[in-house]
Coordinates of C-alpha atoms in Angstrom, one line a residue:
X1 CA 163.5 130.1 39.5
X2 CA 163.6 126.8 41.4
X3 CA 165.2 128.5 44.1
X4 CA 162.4 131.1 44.1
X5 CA 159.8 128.9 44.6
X6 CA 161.3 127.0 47.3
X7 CA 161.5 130.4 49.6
X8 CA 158.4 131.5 48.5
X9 CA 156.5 127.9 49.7
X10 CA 158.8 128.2 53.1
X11 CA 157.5 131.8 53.5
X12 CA 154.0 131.0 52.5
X13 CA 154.1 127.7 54.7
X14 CA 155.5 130.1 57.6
X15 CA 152.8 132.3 57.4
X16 CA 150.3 129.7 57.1
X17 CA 152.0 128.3 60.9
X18 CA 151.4 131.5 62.3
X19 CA 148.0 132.0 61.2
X20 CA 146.9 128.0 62.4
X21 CA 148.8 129.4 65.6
X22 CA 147.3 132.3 66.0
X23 CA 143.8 130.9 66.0
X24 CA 144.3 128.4 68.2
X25 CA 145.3 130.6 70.5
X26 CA 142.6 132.8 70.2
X27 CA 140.4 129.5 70.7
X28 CA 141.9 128.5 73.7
X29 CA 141.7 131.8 74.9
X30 CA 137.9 132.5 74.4
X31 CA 137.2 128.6 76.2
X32 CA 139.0 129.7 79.2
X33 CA 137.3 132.7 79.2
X34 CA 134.1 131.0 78.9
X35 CA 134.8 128.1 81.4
X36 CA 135.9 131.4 83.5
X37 CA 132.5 133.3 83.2
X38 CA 130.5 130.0 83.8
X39 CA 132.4 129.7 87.1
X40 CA 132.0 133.0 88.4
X41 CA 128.1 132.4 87.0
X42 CA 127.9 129.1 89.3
X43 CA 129.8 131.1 92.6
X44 CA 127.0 134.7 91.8
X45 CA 123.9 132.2 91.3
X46 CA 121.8 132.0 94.8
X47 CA 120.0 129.4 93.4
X48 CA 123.0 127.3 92.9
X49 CA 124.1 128.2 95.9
X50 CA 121.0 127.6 97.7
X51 CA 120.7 124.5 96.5
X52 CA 124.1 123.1 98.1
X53 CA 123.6 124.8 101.2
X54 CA 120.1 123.0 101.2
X55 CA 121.7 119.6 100.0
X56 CA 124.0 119.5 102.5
X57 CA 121.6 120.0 105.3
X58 CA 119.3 117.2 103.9
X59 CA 121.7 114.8 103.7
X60 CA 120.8 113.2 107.6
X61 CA 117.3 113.7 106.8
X62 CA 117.1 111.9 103.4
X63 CA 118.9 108.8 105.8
X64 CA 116.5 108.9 108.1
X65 CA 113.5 109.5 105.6
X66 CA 114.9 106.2 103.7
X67 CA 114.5 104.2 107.0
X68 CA 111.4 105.3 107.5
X69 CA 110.1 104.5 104.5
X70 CA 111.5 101.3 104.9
X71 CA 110.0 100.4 107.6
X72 CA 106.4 101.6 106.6
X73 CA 106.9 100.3 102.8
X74 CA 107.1 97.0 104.2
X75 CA 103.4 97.2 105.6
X76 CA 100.9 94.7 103.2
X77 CA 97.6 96.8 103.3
X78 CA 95.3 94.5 102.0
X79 CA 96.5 91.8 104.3
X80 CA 96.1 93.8 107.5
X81 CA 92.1 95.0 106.1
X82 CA 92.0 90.7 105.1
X83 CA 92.9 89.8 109.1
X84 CA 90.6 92.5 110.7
X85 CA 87.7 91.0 108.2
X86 CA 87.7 87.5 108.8
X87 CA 88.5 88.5 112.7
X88 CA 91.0 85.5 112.6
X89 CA 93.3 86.1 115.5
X90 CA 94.6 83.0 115.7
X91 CA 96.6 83.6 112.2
X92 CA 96.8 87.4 112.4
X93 CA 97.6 87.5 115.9
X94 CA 102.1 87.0 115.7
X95 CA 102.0 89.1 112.3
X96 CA 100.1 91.8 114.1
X97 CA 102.2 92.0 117.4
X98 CA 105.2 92.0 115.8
X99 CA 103.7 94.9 112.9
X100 CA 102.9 97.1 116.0
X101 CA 105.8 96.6 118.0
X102 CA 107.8 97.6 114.5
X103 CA 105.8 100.6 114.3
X104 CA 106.1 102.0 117.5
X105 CA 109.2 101.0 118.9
X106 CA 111.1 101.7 115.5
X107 CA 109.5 103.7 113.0
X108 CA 108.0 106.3 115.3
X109 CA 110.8 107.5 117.1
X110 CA 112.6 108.3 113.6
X111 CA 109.3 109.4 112.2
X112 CA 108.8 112.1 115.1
X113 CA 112.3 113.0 114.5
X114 CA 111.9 113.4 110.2
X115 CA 108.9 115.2 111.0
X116 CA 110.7 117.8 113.3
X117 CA 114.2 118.0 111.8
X118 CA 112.3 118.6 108.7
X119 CA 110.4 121.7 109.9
X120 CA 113.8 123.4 111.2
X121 CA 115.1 123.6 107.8
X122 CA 116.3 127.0 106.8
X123 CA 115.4 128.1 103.5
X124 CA 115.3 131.4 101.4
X125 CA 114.7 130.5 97.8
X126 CA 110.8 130.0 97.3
X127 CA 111.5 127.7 94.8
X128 CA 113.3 125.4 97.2
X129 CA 111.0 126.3 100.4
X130 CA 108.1 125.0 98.3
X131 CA 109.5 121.9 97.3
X132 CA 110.5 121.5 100.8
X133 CA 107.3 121.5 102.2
X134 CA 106.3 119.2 99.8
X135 CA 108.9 116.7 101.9
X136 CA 107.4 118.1 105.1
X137 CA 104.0 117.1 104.2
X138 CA 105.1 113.5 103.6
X139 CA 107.4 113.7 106.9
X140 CA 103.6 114.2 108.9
X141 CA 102.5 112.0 106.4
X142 CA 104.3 109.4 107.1
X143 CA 104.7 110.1 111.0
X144 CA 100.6 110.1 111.1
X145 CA 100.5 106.8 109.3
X146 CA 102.9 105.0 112.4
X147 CA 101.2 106.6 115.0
X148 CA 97.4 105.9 113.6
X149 CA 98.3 102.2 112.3
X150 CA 100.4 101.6 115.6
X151 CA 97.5 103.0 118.0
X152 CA 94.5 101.0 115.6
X153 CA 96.3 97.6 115.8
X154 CA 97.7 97.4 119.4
X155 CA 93.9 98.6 120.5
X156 CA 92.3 95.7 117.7
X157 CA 94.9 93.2 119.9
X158 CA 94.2 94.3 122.7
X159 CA 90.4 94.0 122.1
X160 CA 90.9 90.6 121.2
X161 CA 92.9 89.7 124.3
X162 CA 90.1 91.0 126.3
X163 CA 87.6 88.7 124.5
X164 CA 90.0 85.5 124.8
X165 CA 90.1 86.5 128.6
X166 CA 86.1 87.2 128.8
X167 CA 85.5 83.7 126.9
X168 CA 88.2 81.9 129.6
X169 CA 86.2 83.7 132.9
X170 CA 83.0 82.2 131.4
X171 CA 84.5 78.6 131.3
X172 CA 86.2 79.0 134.3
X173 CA 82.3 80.3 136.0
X174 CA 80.9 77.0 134.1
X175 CA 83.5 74.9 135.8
X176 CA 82.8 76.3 139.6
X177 CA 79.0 76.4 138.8
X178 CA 79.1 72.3 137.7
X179 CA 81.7 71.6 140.9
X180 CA 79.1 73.4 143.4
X181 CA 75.9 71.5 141.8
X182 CA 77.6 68.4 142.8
X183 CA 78.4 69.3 145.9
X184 CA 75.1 70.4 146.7
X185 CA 73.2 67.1 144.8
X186 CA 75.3 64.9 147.0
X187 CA 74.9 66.5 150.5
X188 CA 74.1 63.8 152.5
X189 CA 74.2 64.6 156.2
X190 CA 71.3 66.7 158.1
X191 CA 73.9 69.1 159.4
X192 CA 75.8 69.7 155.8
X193 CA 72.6 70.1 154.0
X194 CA 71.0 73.1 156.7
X195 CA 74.4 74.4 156.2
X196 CA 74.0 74.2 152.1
X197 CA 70.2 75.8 152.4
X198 CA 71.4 79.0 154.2
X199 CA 74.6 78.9 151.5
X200 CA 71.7 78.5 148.9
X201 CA 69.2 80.8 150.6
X202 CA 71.9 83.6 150.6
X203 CA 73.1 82.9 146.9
X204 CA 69.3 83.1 145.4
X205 CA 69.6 86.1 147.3
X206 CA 72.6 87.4 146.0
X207 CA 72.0 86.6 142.4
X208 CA 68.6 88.0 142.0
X209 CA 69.7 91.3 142.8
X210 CA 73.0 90.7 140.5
X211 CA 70.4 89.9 137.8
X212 CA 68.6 92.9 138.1
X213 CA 71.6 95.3 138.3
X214 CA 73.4 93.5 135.4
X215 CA 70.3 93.6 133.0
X216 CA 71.0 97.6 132.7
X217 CA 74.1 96.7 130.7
X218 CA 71.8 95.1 127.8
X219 CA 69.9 98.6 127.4
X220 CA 70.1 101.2 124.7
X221 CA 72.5 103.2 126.9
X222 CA 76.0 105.1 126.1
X223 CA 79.3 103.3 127.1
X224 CA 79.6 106.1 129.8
X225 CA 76.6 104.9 131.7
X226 CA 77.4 101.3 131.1
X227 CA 80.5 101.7 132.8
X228 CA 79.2 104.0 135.3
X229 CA 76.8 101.1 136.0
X230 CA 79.8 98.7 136.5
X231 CA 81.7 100.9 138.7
X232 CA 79.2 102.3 141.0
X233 CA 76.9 99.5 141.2
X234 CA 78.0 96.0 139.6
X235 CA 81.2 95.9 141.4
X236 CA 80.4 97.4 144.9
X237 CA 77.6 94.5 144.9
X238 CA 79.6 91.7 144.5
X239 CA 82.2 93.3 147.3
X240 CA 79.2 93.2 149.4
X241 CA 78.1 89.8 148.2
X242 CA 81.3 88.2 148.9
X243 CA 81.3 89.9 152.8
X244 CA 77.6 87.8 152.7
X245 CA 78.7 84.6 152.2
X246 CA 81.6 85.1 154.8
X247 CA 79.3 86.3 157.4
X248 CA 77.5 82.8 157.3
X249 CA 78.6 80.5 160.2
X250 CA 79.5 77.0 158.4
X251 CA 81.2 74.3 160.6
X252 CA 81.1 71.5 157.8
X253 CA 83.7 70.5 155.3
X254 CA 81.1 70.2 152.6
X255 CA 79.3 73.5 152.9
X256 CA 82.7 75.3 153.2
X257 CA 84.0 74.3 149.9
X258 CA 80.5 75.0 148.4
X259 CA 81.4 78.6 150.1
X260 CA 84.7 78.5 148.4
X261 CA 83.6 77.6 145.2
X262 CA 81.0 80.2 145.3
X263 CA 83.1 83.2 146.3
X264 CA 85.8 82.1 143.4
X265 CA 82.4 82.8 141.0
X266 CA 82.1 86.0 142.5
X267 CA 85.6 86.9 142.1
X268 CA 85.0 86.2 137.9
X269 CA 82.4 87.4 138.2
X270 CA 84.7 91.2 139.4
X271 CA 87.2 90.1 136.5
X272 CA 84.6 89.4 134.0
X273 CA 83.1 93.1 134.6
X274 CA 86.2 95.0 134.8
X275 CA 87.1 93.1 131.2
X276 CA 83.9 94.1 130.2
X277 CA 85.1 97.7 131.0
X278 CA 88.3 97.2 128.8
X279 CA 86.2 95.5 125.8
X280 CA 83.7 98.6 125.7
X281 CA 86.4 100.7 125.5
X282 CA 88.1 99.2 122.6
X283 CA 85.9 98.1 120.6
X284 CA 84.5 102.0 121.0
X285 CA 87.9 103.4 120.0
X286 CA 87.8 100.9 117.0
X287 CA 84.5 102.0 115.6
X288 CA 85.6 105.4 115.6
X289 CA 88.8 104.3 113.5
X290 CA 88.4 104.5 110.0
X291 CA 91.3 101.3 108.9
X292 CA 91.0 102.5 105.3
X293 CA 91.7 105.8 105.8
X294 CA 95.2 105.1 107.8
X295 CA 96.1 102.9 105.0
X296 CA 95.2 105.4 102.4
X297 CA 97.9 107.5 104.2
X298 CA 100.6 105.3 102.7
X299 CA 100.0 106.2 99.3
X300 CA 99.7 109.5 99.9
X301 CA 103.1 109.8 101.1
X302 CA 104.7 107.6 98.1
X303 CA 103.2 109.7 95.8
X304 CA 104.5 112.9 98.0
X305 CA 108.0 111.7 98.1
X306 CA 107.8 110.8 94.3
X307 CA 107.4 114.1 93.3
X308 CA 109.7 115.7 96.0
X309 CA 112.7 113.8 94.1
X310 CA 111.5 114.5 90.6
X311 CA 111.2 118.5 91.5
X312 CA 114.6 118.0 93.1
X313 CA 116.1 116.7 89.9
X314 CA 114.6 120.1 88.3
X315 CA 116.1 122.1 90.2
X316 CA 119.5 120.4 90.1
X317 CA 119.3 120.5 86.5
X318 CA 118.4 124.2 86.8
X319 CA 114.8 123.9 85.3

């Protein structure tokens, strides 16, 4: 009887072996075939697919797009509207050079090139081509951001430069003007002072109709006929009223260094108009600048980019 039961538990345990066995096959089986059917799933999928091919051709661009953004996430906003506000250029004026030479000699090259690599980009899944131009649209985001900021700060420079230089050509007139009064109050021989009065006679001359021609730049005109007026009239006048004061025969010391000093006015007088030129210009060019509206741009293009990565994800994830 003992003997019985022994076989029958070695049996029954046997049987038991095979059965544990024969299920975990079965299981191993069915995962493999699984694992195999989600493979051949992953290789038939376009979408998949698509999204390596599209991965892989992005991978330069997302570089570049990082350095970009580097560069222009850098940018303080609010300090560049508090500089152009207070119209401090002595404390905006290194911060603002170096700002535009960043912008154009740096981020605007690799901007141009996001912007245009970007566009090339093959795509044939809509779902990707749309989130793709989601990244275009902040590539000529961003690329209209350099170029806008670069052109509006070099011009509001540039503009200040010119008024630096208009302020130093009205000392420098100031300084000739006092010099030639004191030759002229201390003229003390006959011959130096006849020689003076026709200097003088030819200066009141010369300066009346300056007066007159230069009063036309105060009037309610466009910047078109202001310089117009510069060009065709201011400038060919004082040509002709520096030949005027050559033409006068001087033989004394005195009177030729009142002549001297007199013709370097009229040659400030040339710079001071042809800056005056260069400051209409700018400071035109800047009132048709809207500064807030370039600096909007840069949140416009983080907010672009931050739902260009989260649609990525999505679409990684197979969402």
């Amino acid at each position: 009887m003992l003997y019985f039961y022994y076989n029958f538990a070695s049996n029954v345990s046997y049987i038991y072996k095979d059965v544990k066995y024969v299920k975990a096959g079965s299981k191993m089986t069915f995962t493999l075939l699984l694992s195999g059917i989600s493979i051949l799933s992953a290789c038939s999928d376009p979408m998949v697919q698509e999204m390596e091919n599209y991965q892989e051709q992005m991978d330069d661009l997302h570089d570049i797009n990082e350095e970009v953004t580097g560069h222009l996430d850098d940018i303080d906003s609010e300090e560049i509207i508090n500089q152009v506000s207070s119209m401090d250029s002595a404390s905006g004026e290194d911060e603002f050079d170096n700002t535009a030479a960043e912008l154009e000699g740096e981020a605007l090259p690799l901007a141009e090139t996001l912007k245009e690599e970007a566009e090339a980009v093959e795509i044939s899944e809509e779902e990707i081509q749309e989130m793709h131009e989601g990244f275009i649209e902040s590539a000529e985001t961003k690329h209209d951001f350099t170029k806008q900021l670069s052109d509006y700060l070099i011009t509001y420079q540039d503009s200040l430069a010119a008024s630096e230089r208009l302020i130093a050509l009205s000392q420098s007139f100031m300084e000739n003007q006092g010099e030639r009064d004191d030759l002229i109050e201390n003229a003390g021989d006959e011959e130096v002072v006849r020689e003076i009065d026709m200097l003088i006679e030819q200066l009141n001359e010369n300066s009346e109709e300056l007066d007159a021609a230069s009063d036309v730049l105060e009037d309610d005109i466009s910047m078109g006929n202001k310089q117009e007026q510069i060009d065709e009239v201011l400038l060919p006048m004082l040509e002709e009223h520096v030949e005027s004061l050559n033409m006068v025969n001087l033989s004394t010391q005195q009177a030729n260094r009142v002549r001297s000093v007199s013709l370097e006015m009229y040659y400030g007088y040339q710079a001071y108009y042809e800056e005056r030129k260069n400051t209409m210009l700018y400071n035109e060019k800047l009132q048709n600048i809207q500064l807030q509206n370039i600096l909007s741009l840069q949140e416009s293009y983080q907010k672009m980019d931050e739902e260009y990565w989260e649609r990525m994800e999505e679409l990684k994830d197979g969402e």
